[in-house]
């Protein structure tokens, strides 16, 4: 099928889980615009907001974050993943959650009845593309159906990147092959020094995965304390909101201000 992994033939199940293991560079947040499931006939499977949950749920889970400038909860919640507004740069139609390197973010979908899944379309986070998911595993009733990488979203109508990526779980979905993304792996060893990929660039070049590889390497390095010292705490997570501002009193001492564009 020309993608990162060969899935089982037309997996059938009641529950689908998207497990996201890395971002496209951002060390603090991970998000998606949306997704859509398709049955064995190629028809879209209708999904309601109550059928979708996420862990972490959203950035409102952060004790000191996830509050818009007017004091209301951040709107980037899991229900937006199935609101049908996916080809967008409007954060009101996106999901965003806190991310910690080494801890997966998961989205769970529970269908009303078991279905054969021929394809999944995923729209990566487009408002700040570095916050999109880089590596994702898809399981159907607990069985791995796909493991691979997602392309970086376009940051605007005339910017490079993609909106909407197809993960084919059946040969019957070959009509969407033009929307399949593959890393075209040529090397499996990545050597990073001073934030530069010295070897293995073919594995991650072109779609923002260099940033993901660097963030992983930095996280691993940060987790190793200097000899004779214990690491205490981690870097402060920057605040974020759909308007690019945080309300007074919502940022702890030492936290970083988020860039205006989120």
Coordinates of C-alpha atoms in Angstrom, one line a residue, residues 16-262:
X16 CA -10.2 2.0 17.9
X17 CA -7.2 3.6 19.7
X18 CA -4.8 6.2 18.3
X19 CA -1.6 6.2 20.4
X20 CA 0.6 9.2 19.7
X21 CA 4.2 8.7 20.7
X22 CA 6.0 11.9 19.6
X23 CA 5.3 15.4 18.3
X24 CA 6.8 17.1 15.3
X25 CA 9.1 19.1 17.6
X26 CA 7.0 20.8 20.3
X27 CA 8.1 19.4 23.8
X28 CA 5.0 20.5 25.6
X29 CA 1.8 20.0 23.6
X30 CA 0.3 17.6 21.1
X31 CA -2.8 18.0 18.9
X32 CA -4.9 17.0 15.9
X33 CA -7.5 18.8 13.8
X34 CA -9.6 15.6 13.4
X35 CA -10.1 12.2 12.0
X36 CA -12.6 10.0 10.1
X37 CA -13.2 6.3 10.0
X38 CA -14.4 4.4 6.9
X39 CA -16.2 1.1 6.7
X40 CA -15.6 -1.8 4.3
X41 CA -17.7 -0.1 1.6
X42 CA -15.6 3.1 1.8
X43 CA -18.4 5.0 3.5
X44 CA -17.6 7.4 6.4
X45 CA -18.7 6.0 9.8
X46 CA -20.7 8.7 11.6
X47 CA -19.2 9.5 15.0
X48 CA -20.7 11.5 17.9
X49 CA -18.7 13.5 20.4
X50 CA -19.7 11.1 23.2
X51 CA -17.9 8.3 21.3
X52 CA -14.5 10.0 21.6
X53 CA -12.3 10.4 24.6
X54 CA -8.6 11.4 25.0
X55 CA -5.9 10.9 27.6
X56 CA -4.7 13.6 28.4
X57 CA -8.2 15.0 27.8
X58 CA -7.2 18.5 26.7
X59 CA -5.1 21.4 28.0
X60 CA -7.8 22.3 30.5
X61 CA -6.2 19.4 32.5
X62 CA -3.3 21.6 33.3
X63 CA -3.8 23.2 36.7
X64 CA -2.4 26.6 35.6
X65 CA -3.2 26.5 31.9
X66 CA -5.9 26.0 29.4
X67 CA -7.8 29.2 30.2
X68 CA -8.7 31.7 27.5
X69 CA -8.2 35.5 28.1
X70 CA -11.8 35.8 29.1
X71 CA -11.5 33.2 31.8
X72 CA -13.4 30.5 30.0
X73 CA -12.1 26.9 29.5
X74 CA -10.0 26.4 26.3
X75 CA -12.2 25.1 23.5
X76 CA -9.7 22.7 22.0
X77 CA -11.3 19.5 23.4
X78 CA -11.7 16.0 22.1
X79 CA -15.2 16.4 20.7
X80 CA -13.7 18.8 18.0
X81 CA -12.0 15.7 16.5
X82 CA -15.3 14.6 15.1
X83 CA -17.0 17.9 14.3
X84 CA -16.3 17.5 10.6
X85 CA -14.3 20.8 10.4
X86 CA -10.9 19.3 9.6
X87 CA -9.5 21.3 6.7
X88 CA -9.1 24.4 8.9
X89 CA -6.7 26.7 10.7
X90 CA -9.3 27.7 13.2
X91 CA -8.4 26.4 16.7
X92 CA -12.0 26.3 17.7
X93 CA -12.1 23.0 15.6
X94 CA -9.0 21.4 17.0
X95 CA -7.9 19.2 19.9
X96 CA -4.8 20.1 22.0
X97 CA -3.4 18.3 25.0
X98 CA -0.3 18.5 27.2
X99 CA 2.5 16.2 26.1
X100 CA 5.4 14.8 28.0
X101 CA 8.3 13.0 26.2
X102 CA 8.1 9.3 27.0
X103 CA 4.4 9.3 27.8
X104 CA 1.9 8.5 25.0
X105 CA -1.1 10.6 24.3
X106 CA -4.2 8.5 23.3
X107 CA -7.5 9.0 21.6
X108 CA -10.1 6.3 22.1
X109 CA -13.1 5.7 19.7
X110 CA -15.9 3.4 20.8
X111 CA -18.3 2.4 18.0
X112 CA -22.0 1.4 18.6
X113 CA -21.5 -1.9 16.7
X114 CA -18.4 -3.7 15.4
X115 CA -17.3 -2.5 12.0
X116 CA -14.7 -3.4 9.4
X117 CA -12.3 -0.4 9.1
X118 CA -10.9 0.0 5.6
X119 CA -9.3 3.4 6.2
X120 CA -8.6 6.2 8.7
X121 CA -8.0 9.8 7.7
X122 CA -6.2 11.9 10.2
X123 CA -5.8 15.7 10.0
X124 CA -2.7 16.8 11.9
X125 CA -2.7 19.9 14.1
X126 CA -2.4 22.9 11.8
X127 CA -2.4 26.0 13.9
X128 CA 1.1 25.3 15.2
X129 CA 2.3 22.4 13.0
X130 CA 5.2 21.5 15.4
X131 CA 2.5 20.4 17.9
X132 CA 1.1 17.8 15.5
X133 CA 1.6 14.1 16.1
X134 CA 4.7 12.6 14.5
X135 CA 4.4 8.9 15.3
X136 CA 1.1 7.1 15.7
X137 CA 0.0 3.5 16.4
X138 CA -3.6 2.4 15.5
X139 CA -5.1 -0.5 17.3
X140 CA -8.5 -2.1 16.6
X141 CA -9.9 -4.0 19.6
X142 CA -6.4 -4.1 21.0
X143 CA -4.7 -5.5 17.9
X144 CA -2.1 -3.4 16.1
X145 CA -3.5 -2.3 12.7
X146 CA -0.9 0.4 11.8
X147 CA 2.3 1.9 13.1
X148 CA 4.0 4.8 11.3
X149 CA 4.4 8.5 11.0
X150 CA 2.1 11.4 10.2
X151 CA 3.0 14.3 7.8
X152 CA 3.4 17.9 9.1
X153 CA 0.2 19.9 8.5
X154 CA 0.2 23.0 6.3
X155 CA 0.4 26.2 8.4
X156 CA -1.7 28.1 5.9
X157 CA -3.5 27.9 2.5
X158 CA -0.3 28.7 0.6
X159 CA 2.2 27.0 3.0
X160 CA 3.9 23.6 2.5
X161 CA 2.5 20.6 4.2
X162 CA -0.7 18.6 4.0
X163 CA -4.2 18.6 5.4
X164 CA -5.6 15.1 5.7
X165 CA -3.6 11.9 5.5
X166 CA -5.0 8.5 4.7
X167 CA -4.0 5.3 6.6
X168 CA -5.1 2.4 4.4
X169 CA -6.3 -0.7 6.3
X170 CA -7.6 -2.5 3.2
X171 CA -6.6 -2.8 -0.5
X172 CA -10.2 -1.6 -1.3
X173 CA -9.2 1.9 -0.2
X174 CA -6.5 2.3 -2.9
X175 CA -8.4 5.2 -4.4
X176 CA -7.0 7.3 -1.5
X177 CA -3.4 6.3 -2.1
X178 CA -2.4 9.8 -3.2
X179 CA -3.1 10.9 0.4
X180 CA -0.9 8.2 1.9
X181 CA 2.3 9.5 3.6
X182 CA 5.5 7.4 4.0
X183 CA 8.8 8.3 5.5
X184 CA 10.6 6.2 2.7
X185 CA 13.1 5.0 5.3
X186 CA 16.6 4.7 3.9
X187 CA 18.6 4.7 7.1
X188 CA 17.6 3.6 10.6
X189 CA 20.3 5.3 12.6
X190 CA 19.9 9.0 13.6
X191 CA 22.9 10.8 15.0
X192 CA 22.1 14.3 16.4
X193 CA 24.7 16.8 17.7
X194 CA 24.0 20.4 18.7
X195 CA 20.4 20.1 17.3
X196 CA 21.7 19.0 13.9
X197 CA 21.0 15.6 12.3
X198 CA 24.4 14.3 11.3
X199 CA 23.4 10.9 10.0
X200 CA 20.1 9.2 9.1
X201 CA 18.5 12.4 7.8
X202 CA 16.8 10.3 5.1
X203 CA 14.6 8.8 7.9
X204 CA 13.1 12.1 8.9
X205 CA 13.7 14.7 6.2
X206 CA 11.1 16.8 4.6
X207 CA 8.1 16.6 6.9
X208 CA 9.1 18.0 10.2
X209 CA 10.3 14.7 11.7
X210 CA 13.7 16.1 12.2
X211 CA 12.2 18.2 14.9
X212 CA 10.6 15.2 16.5
X213 CA 13.8 13.3 16.5
X214 CA 15.7 16.2 18.1
X215 CA 13.0 16.7 20.8
X216 CA 13.2 13.0 21.7
X217 CA 17.0 13.1 21.9
X218 CA 16.9 16.2 24.1
X219 CA 14.3 14.7 26.4
X220 CA 16.4 11.6 26.8
X221 CA 19.5 13.7 27.5
X222 CA 17.5 15.8 30.0
X223 CA 16.4 12.7 31.8
X224 CA 20.0 11.8 32.5
X225 CA 21.3 13.9 35.4
X226 CA 25.0 14.9 35.6
X227 CA 27.2 12.5 37.5
X228 CA 26.6 12.8 41.3
X229 CA 23.5 15.0 40.9
X230 CA 19.8 14.2 41.0
X231 CA 17.5 15.9 38.5
X232 CA 14.8 17.9 40.3
X233 CA 11.6 18.8 38.3
X234 CA 11.4 19.7 34.6
X235 CA 11.1 22.7 32.4
X236 CA 8.0 24.9 32.9
X237 CA 5.3 24.2 30.3
X238 CA 4.4 27.4 28.4
X239 CA 0.9 28.6 28.6
X240 CA -1.4 28.5 25.5
X241 CA -4.8 29.7 24.5
X242 CA -6.8 30.1 21.3
X243 CA -6.2 33.8 21.5
X244 CA -2.5 33.5 22.3
X245 CA -2.9 35.1 25.8
X246 CA -3.2 33.8 29.3
X247 CA -5.4 35.3 32.0
X248 CA -3.8 36.8 35.1
X249 CA -2.8 34.4 37.8
X250 CA -2.8 31.4 35.5
X251 CA 0.9 31.1 34.9
X252 CA 3.2 29.8 37.7
X253 CA 6.4 31.5 38.6
X254 CA 9.1 30.7 36.0
X255 CA 6.8 29.6 33.3
X256 CA 7.5 30.7 29.7
X257 CA 5.1 32.9 27.8
X258 CA 3.7 31.2 24.7
X259 CA 4.3 32.7 21.3
X260 CA 1.3 34.7 20.0
X261 CA 0.6 32.2 17.2
X262 CA -0.8 29.0 18.6

